[in-house]
Short mmCIF file of C-alpha atoms in Angstrom, two decimals:
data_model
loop_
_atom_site.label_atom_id
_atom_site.label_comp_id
_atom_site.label_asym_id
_atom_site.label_seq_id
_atom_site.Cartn_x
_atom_site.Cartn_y
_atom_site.Cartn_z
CA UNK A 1 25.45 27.60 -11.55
CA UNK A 2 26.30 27.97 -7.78
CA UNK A 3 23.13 29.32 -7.28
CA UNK A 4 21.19 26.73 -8.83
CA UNK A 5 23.11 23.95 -6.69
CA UNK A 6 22.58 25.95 -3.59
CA UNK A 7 18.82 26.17 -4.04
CA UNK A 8 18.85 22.54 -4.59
CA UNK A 9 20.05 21.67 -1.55
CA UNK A 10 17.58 23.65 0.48
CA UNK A 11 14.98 21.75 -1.57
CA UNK A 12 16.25 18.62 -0.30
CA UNK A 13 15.92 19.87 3.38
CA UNK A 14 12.81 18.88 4.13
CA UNK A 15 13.67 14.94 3.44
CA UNK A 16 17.06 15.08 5.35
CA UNK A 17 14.30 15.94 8.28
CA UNK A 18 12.03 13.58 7.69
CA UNK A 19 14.34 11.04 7.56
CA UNK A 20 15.81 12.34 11.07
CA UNK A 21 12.08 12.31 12.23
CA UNK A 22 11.73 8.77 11.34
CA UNK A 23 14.64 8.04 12.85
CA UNK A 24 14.24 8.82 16.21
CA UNK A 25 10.89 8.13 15.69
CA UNK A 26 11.20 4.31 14.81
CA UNK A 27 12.97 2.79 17.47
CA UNK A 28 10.90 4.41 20.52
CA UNK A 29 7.47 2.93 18.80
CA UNK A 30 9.09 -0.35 18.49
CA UNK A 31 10.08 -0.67 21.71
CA UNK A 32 6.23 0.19 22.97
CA UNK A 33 5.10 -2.71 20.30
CA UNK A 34 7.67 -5.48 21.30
CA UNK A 35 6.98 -5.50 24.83
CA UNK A 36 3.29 -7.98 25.39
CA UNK A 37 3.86 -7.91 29.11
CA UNK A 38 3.72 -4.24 29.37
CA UNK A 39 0.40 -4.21 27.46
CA UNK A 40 -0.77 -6.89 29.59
CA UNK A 41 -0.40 -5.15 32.98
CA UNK A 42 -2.33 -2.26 31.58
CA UNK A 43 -5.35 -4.47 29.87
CA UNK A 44 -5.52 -7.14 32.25
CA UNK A 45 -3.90 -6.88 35.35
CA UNK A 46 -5.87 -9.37 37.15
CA UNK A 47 -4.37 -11.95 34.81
CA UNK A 48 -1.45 -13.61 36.84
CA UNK A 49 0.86 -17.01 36.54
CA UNK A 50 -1.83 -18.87 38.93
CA UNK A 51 -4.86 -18.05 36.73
CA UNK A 52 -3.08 -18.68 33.35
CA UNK A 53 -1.75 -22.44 34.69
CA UNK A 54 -5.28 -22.85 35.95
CA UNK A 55 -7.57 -22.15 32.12
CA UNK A 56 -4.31 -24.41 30.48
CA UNK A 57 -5.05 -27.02 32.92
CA UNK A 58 -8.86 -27.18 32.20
CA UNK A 59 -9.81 -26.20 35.64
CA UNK A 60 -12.68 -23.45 34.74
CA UNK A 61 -15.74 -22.61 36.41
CA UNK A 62 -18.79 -19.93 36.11
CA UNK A 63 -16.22 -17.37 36.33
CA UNK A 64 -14.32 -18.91 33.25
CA UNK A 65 -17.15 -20.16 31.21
CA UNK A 66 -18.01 -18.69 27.87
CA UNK A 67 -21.92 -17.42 27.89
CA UNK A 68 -22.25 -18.00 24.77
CA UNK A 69 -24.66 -20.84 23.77
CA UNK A 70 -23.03 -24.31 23.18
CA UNK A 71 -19.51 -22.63 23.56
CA UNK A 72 -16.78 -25.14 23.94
CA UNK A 73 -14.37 -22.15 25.04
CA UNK A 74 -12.88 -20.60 28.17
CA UNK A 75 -13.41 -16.32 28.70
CA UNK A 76 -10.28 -16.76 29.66
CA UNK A 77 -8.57 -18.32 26.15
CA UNK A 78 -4.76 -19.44 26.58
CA UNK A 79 -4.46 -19.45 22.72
CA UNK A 80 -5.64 -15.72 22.91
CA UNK A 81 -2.20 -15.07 24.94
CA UNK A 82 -0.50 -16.73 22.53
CA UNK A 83 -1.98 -14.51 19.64
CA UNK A 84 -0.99 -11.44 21.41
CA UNK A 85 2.69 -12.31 21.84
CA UNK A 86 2.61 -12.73 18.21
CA UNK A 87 1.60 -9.72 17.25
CA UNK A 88 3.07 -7.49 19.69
CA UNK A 89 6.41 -9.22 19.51
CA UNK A 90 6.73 -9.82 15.70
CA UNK A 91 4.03 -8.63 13.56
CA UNK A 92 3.95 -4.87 15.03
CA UNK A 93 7.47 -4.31 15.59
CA UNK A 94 8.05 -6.21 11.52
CA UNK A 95 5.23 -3.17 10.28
CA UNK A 96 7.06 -0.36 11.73
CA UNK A 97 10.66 -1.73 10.36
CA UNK A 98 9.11 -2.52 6.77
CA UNK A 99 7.83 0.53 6.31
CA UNK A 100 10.05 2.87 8.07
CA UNK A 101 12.78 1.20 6.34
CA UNK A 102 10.77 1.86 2.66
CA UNK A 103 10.50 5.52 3.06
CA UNK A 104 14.40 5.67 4.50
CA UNK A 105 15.45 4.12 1.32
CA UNK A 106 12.78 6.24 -1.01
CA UNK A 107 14.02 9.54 0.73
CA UNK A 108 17.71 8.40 0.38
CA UNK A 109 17.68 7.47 -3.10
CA UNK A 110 15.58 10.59 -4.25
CA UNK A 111 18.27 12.52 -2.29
CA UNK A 112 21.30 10.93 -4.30
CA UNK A 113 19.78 9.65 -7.73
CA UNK A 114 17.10 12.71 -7.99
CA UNK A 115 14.52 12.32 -10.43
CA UNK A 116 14.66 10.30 -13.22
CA UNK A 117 13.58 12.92 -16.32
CA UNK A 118 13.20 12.03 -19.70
CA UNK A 119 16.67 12.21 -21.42
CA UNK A 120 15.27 13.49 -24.84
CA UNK A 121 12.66 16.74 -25.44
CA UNK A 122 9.11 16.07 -25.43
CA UNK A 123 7.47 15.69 -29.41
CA UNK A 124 4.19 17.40 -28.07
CA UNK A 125 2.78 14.38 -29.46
CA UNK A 126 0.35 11.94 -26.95
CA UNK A 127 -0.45 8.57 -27.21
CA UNK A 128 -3.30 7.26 -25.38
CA UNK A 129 -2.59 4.63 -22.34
CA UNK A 130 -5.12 4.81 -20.31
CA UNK A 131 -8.80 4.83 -20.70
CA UNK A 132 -11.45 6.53 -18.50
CA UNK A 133 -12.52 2.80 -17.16
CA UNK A 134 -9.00 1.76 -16.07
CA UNK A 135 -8.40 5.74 -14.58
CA UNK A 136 -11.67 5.27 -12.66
CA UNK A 137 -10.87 1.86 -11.13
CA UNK A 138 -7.32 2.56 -10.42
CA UNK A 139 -7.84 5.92 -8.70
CA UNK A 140 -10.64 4.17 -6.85
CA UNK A 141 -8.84 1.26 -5.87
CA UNK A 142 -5.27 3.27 -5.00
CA UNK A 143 -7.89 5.82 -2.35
CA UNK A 144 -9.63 3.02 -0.80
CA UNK A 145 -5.94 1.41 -0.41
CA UNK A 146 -4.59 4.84 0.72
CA UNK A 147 -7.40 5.38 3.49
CA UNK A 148 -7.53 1.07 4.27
CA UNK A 149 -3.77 1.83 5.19
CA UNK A 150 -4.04 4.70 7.23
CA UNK A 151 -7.34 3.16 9.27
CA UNK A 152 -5.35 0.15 9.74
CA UNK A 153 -2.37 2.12 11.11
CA UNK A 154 -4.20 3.76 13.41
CA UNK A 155 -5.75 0.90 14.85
CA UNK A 156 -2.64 -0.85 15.15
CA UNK A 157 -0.43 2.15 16.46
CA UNK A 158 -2.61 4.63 17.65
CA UNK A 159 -2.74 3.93 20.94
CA UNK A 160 1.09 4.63 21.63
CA UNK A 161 0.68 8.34 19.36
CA UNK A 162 -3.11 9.68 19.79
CA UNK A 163 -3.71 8.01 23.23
CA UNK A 164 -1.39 10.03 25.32
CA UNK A 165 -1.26 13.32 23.08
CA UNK A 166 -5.41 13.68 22.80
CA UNK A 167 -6.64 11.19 25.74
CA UNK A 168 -8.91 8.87 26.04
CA UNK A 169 -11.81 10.87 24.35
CA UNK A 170 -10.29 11.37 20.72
CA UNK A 171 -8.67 8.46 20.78
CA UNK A 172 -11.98 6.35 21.02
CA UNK A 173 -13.77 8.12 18.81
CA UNK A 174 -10.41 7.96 16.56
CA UNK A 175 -10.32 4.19 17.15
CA UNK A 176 -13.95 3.77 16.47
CA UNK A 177 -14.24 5.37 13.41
CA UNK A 178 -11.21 4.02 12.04
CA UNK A 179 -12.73 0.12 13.11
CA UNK A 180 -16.10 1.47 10.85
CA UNK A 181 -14.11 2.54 8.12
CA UNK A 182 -11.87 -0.08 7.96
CA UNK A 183 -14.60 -3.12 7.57
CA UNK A 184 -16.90 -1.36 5.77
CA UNK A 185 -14.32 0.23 2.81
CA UNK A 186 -12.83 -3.36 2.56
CA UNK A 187 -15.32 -5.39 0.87
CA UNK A 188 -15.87 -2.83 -1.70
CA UNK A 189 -11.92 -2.59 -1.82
CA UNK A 190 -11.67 -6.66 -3.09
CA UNK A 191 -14.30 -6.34 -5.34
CA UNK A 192 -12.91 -3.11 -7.17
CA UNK A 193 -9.39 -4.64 -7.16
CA UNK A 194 -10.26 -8.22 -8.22
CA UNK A 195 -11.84 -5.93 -11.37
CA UNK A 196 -9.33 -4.30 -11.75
CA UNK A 197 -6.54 -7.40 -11.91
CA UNK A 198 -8.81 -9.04 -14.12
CA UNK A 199 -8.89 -5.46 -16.63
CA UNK A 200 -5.12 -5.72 -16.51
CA UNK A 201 -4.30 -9.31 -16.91
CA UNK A 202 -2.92 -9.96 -20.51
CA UNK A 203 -0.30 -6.39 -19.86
CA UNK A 204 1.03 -8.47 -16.97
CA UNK A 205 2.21 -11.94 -17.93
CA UNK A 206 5.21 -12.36 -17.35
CA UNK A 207 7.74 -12.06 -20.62
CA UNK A 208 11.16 -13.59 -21.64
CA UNK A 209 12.80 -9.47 -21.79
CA UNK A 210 11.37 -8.87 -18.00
CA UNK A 211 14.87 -10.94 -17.39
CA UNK A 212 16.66 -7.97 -18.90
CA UNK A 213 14.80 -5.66 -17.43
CA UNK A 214 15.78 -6.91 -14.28
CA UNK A 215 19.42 -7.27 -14.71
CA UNK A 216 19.84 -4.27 -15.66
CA UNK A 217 17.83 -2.42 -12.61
CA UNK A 218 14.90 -1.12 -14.88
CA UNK A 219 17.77 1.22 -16.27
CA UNK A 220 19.99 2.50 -13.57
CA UNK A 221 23.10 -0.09 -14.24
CA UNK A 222 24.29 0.64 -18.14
CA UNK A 223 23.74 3.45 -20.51
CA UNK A 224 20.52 1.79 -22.23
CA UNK A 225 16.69 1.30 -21.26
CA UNK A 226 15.91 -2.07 -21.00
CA UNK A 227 13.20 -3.07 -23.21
CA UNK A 228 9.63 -3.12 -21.85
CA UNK A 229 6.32 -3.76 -23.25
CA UNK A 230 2.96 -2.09 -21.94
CA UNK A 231 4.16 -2.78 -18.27
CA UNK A 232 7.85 -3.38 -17.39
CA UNK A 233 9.07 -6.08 -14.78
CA UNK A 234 8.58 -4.06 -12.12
CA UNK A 235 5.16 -2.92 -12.67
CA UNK A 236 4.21 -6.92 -12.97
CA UNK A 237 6.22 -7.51 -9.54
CA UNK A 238 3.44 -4.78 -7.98
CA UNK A 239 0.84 -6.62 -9.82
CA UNK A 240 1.11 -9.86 -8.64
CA UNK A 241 1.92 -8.82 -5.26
CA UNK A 242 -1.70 -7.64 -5.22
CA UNK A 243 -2.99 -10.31 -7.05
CA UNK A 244 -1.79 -12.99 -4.95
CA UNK A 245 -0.78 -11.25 -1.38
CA UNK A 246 -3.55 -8.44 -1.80
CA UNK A 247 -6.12 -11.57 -2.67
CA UNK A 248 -4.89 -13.42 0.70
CA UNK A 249 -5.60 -10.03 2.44
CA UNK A 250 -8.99 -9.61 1.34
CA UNK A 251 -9.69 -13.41 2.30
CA UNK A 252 -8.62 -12.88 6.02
CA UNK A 253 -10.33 -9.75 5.58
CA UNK A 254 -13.42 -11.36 5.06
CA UNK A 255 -12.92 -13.67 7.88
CA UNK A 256 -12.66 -11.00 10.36
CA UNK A 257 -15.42 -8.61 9.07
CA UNK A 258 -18.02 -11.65 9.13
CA UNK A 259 -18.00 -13.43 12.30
CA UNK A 260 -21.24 -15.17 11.81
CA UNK A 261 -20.11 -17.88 9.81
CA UNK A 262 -18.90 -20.57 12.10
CA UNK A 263 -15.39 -19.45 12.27
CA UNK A 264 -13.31 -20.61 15.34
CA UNK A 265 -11.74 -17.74 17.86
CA UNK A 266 -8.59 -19.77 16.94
CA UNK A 267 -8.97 -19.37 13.07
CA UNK A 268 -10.24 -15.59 13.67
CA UNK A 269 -6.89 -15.24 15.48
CA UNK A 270 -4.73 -16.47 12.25
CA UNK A 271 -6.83 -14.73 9.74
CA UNK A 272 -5.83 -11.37 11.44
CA UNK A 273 -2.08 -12.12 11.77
CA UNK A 274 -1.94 -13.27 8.07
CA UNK A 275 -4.31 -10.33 7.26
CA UNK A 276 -1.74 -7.69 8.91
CA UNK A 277 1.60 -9.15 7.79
CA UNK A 278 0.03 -9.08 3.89
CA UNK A 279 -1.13 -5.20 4.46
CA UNK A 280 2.02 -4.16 6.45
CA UNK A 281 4.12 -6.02 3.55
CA UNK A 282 2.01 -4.54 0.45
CA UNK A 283 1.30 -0.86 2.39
CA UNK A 284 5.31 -0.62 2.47
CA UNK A 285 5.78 -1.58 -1.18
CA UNK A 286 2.99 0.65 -2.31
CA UNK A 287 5.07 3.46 -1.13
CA UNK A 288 7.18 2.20 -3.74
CA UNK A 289 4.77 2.54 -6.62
CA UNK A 290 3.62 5.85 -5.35
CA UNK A 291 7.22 7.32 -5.44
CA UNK A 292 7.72 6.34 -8.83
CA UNK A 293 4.54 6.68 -10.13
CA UNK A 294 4.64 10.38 -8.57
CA UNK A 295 7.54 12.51 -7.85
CA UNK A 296 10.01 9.72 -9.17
CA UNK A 297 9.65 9.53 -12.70
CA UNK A 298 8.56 12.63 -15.28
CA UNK A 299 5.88 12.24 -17.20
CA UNK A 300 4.31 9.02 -15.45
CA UNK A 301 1.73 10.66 -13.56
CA UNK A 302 0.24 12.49 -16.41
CA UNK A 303 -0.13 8.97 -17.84
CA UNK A 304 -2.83 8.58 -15.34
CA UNK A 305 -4.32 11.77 -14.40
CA UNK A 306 -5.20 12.67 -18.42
CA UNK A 307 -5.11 8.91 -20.19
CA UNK A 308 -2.03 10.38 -22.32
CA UNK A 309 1.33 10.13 -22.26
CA UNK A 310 3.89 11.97 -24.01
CA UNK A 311 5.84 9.88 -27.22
CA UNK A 312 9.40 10.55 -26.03
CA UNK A 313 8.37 9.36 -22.35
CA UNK A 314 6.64 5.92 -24.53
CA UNK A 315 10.13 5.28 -26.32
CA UNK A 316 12.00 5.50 -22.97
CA UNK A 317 9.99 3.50 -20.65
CA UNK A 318 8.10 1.39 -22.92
CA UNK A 319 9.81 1.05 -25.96
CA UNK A 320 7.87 -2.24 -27.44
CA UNK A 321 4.65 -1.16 -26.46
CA UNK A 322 5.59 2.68 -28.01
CA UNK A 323 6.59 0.36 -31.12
CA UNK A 324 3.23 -1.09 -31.85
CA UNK A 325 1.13 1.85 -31.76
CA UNK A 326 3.84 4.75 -32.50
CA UNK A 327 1.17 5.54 -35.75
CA UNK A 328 -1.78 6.16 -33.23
CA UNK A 329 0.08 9.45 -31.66
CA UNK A 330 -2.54 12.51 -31.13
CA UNK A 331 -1.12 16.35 -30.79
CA UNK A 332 -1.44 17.93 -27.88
CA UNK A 333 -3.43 20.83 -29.16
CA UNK A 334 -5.95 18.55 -30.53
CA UNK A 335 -6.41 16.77 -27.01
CA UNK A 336 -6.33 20.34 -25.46
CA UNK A 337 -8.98 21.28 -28.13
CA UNK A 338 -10.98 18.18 -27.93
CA UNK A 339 -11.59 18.90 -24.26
CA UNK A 340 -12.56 22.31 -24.90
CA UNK A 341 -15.27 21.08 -27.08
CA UNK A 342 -16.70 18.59 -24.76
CA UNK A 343 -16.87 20.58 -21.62
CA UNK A 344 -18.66 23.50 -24.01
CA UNK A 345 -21.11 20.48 -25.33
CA UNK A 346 -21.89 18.89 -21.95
CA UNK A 347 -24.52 21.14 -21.05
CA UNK A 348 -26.15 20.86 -24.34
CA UNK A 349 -26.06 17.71 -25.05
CA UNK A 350 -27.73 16.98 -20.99
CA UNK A 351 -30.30 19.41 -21.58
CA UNK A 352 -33.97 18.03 -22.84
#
């Protein structure tokens, strides 16, 4: 038995050190993001108190004049100033602590609570939960999400990590293919999610027992599951986080990615505020659902990786939903078998 514990702990290791890592880590990076002026003197250093009083007072000329035909604005924009203080004084410093914070508090509770495994033996027998459609948009969805987050992470933090360990060199080719990434994987991102939302709808409104659920932390305060039908409460929480905050992020999304449609520098400017406070808010919660989904609970992965899940894992997690179609269960050997059969047909049946 002392052996087990012992190799326990050095399994858990690894987390105590990324959670020093972070850390150390967190502070130092939001210090770099909460100071504007210090980003200032490096960007613009010609900028000083005389010439900002002067473009605030309306005294521009050729030097100060937008090119651009019929352009109302200043090159010099004071409302641009004010845009930058925003985001390097709340919105970048607010990422790093919401997310940070997330994977502290994922790494501390896997540390103490472990992972939750089901509590009775598995039957062998599977009940379907997933089909191929709803596997193929959600692991479509969850990559472009995965790689949407890590584009837009680089091009909002990049330049305190890659610039000074690679230079100027990687880092702009870093920053520029992260930029074509980024608005070219997002459109395609809204459309696959608003399909997917709409595929998932009716398992997601909201019922009477998601109260329960709730109350009794999806199961960690009592001795008894709460009851949950095809999605519990906190499955429907992610859900219409993305269906209402992930829907605002497309919008400004949208905004940004397709200048040519009249928008205002000053509306441009909100759109990508609103746009990075919804993904720095959702990006931090999705660790959430990934933990879980993963690592966090047994048997919830397989779920969507094969379209089964196991019957005991049904009765424990979703015990209304396991209730209505406990007669539709499928043994394992026969799913085993079944796939067998169709990867032995597939050529066959293709050929002419």
């Amino acid at each position: 038995m002392s052996h087990t514990i012992h190799w326990r702990s050095l399994w858990r290791l690894p987390f105590l050190a990324l959670l020093l890592v972070v850390g150390l880590a967190l502070p130092q990076v939001a210090e770099a993001q909460s100071d504007p002026q210090a980003e200032a003197a490096t960007a613009v250093p010609a900028l000083d108190a005389d010439t900002w009083r002067q473009v605030r007072s309306g005294e521009v000329d050729a030097y100060y004049r937008d090119s651009r035909f019929d352009s109302t604005y200043n090159l010099v924009n004071a409302s641009g100033e004010s845009w930058r203080q925003w985001r390097n004084r709340w919105v970048s410093p607010y990422g790093l602590i919401v997310m940070g914070g997330m994977l502290v508090m994922i790494v501390i509770f896997y540390l103490v609570a472990g992972r939750k495994r089901l509590e009775e033996p598995r039957t062998g027998n599977k009940l379907l939960r997933w089909s191929a459609l709803e596997r193929t948009l959600h692991w479509s969805v969850a990559t472009l999400f995965i790689v949407l987050a890590l584009t837009g992470v680089t091009l909002l933090y990049g330049k305190h990590v890659f610039y000074p360990l690679f230079g100027a060199g990687i880092w702009g080719t870093m920053v520029s293919g992260s930029k074509l990434l980024h608005n070219y994987l997002g459109p395609l991102f809204g459309i696959l999610l608003i399909v997917l939302l709409a595929k998932l709808f009716v398992h997601n409104l909201p019922k009477k027992h998601d109260l329960e659920w709730f109350r009794k932390g999806g199961g960690m305060i009592g001795n008894e599951h709460p009851d949950a039908g095809f999605a519990n409460a906190g499955e429907k929480v992610w859900y219409w986080l993305l269906a209402t905050a992930g829907i605002v992020v497309i919008i400004s999304g949208l905004v940004l990615d397709f200048p040519n449609y009249g928008q205002a520098r000053d509306t441009m400017q909100w759109a990508n505020l609103i746009h990075a406070v919804g993904a720095l808010g959702l990006t931090a919660v999705a660790f959430g659902h990934i933990y879980i989904g993963t690592i966090g609970t047994e048997g919830s992965l397989e779920g969507m990786t094969t379209g089964y899940v196991d019957e005991t894992w049904a009765k424990e997690h979703h015990n209304l939903w396991y209730e209505e179609v406990k007669g539709e269960t499928v043994p394992e050997e026969q799913i085993a078998s079944r796939g067998k059969n169709d990867t032995a047909q597939g050529p066959a049946q293709s050929s002419p």
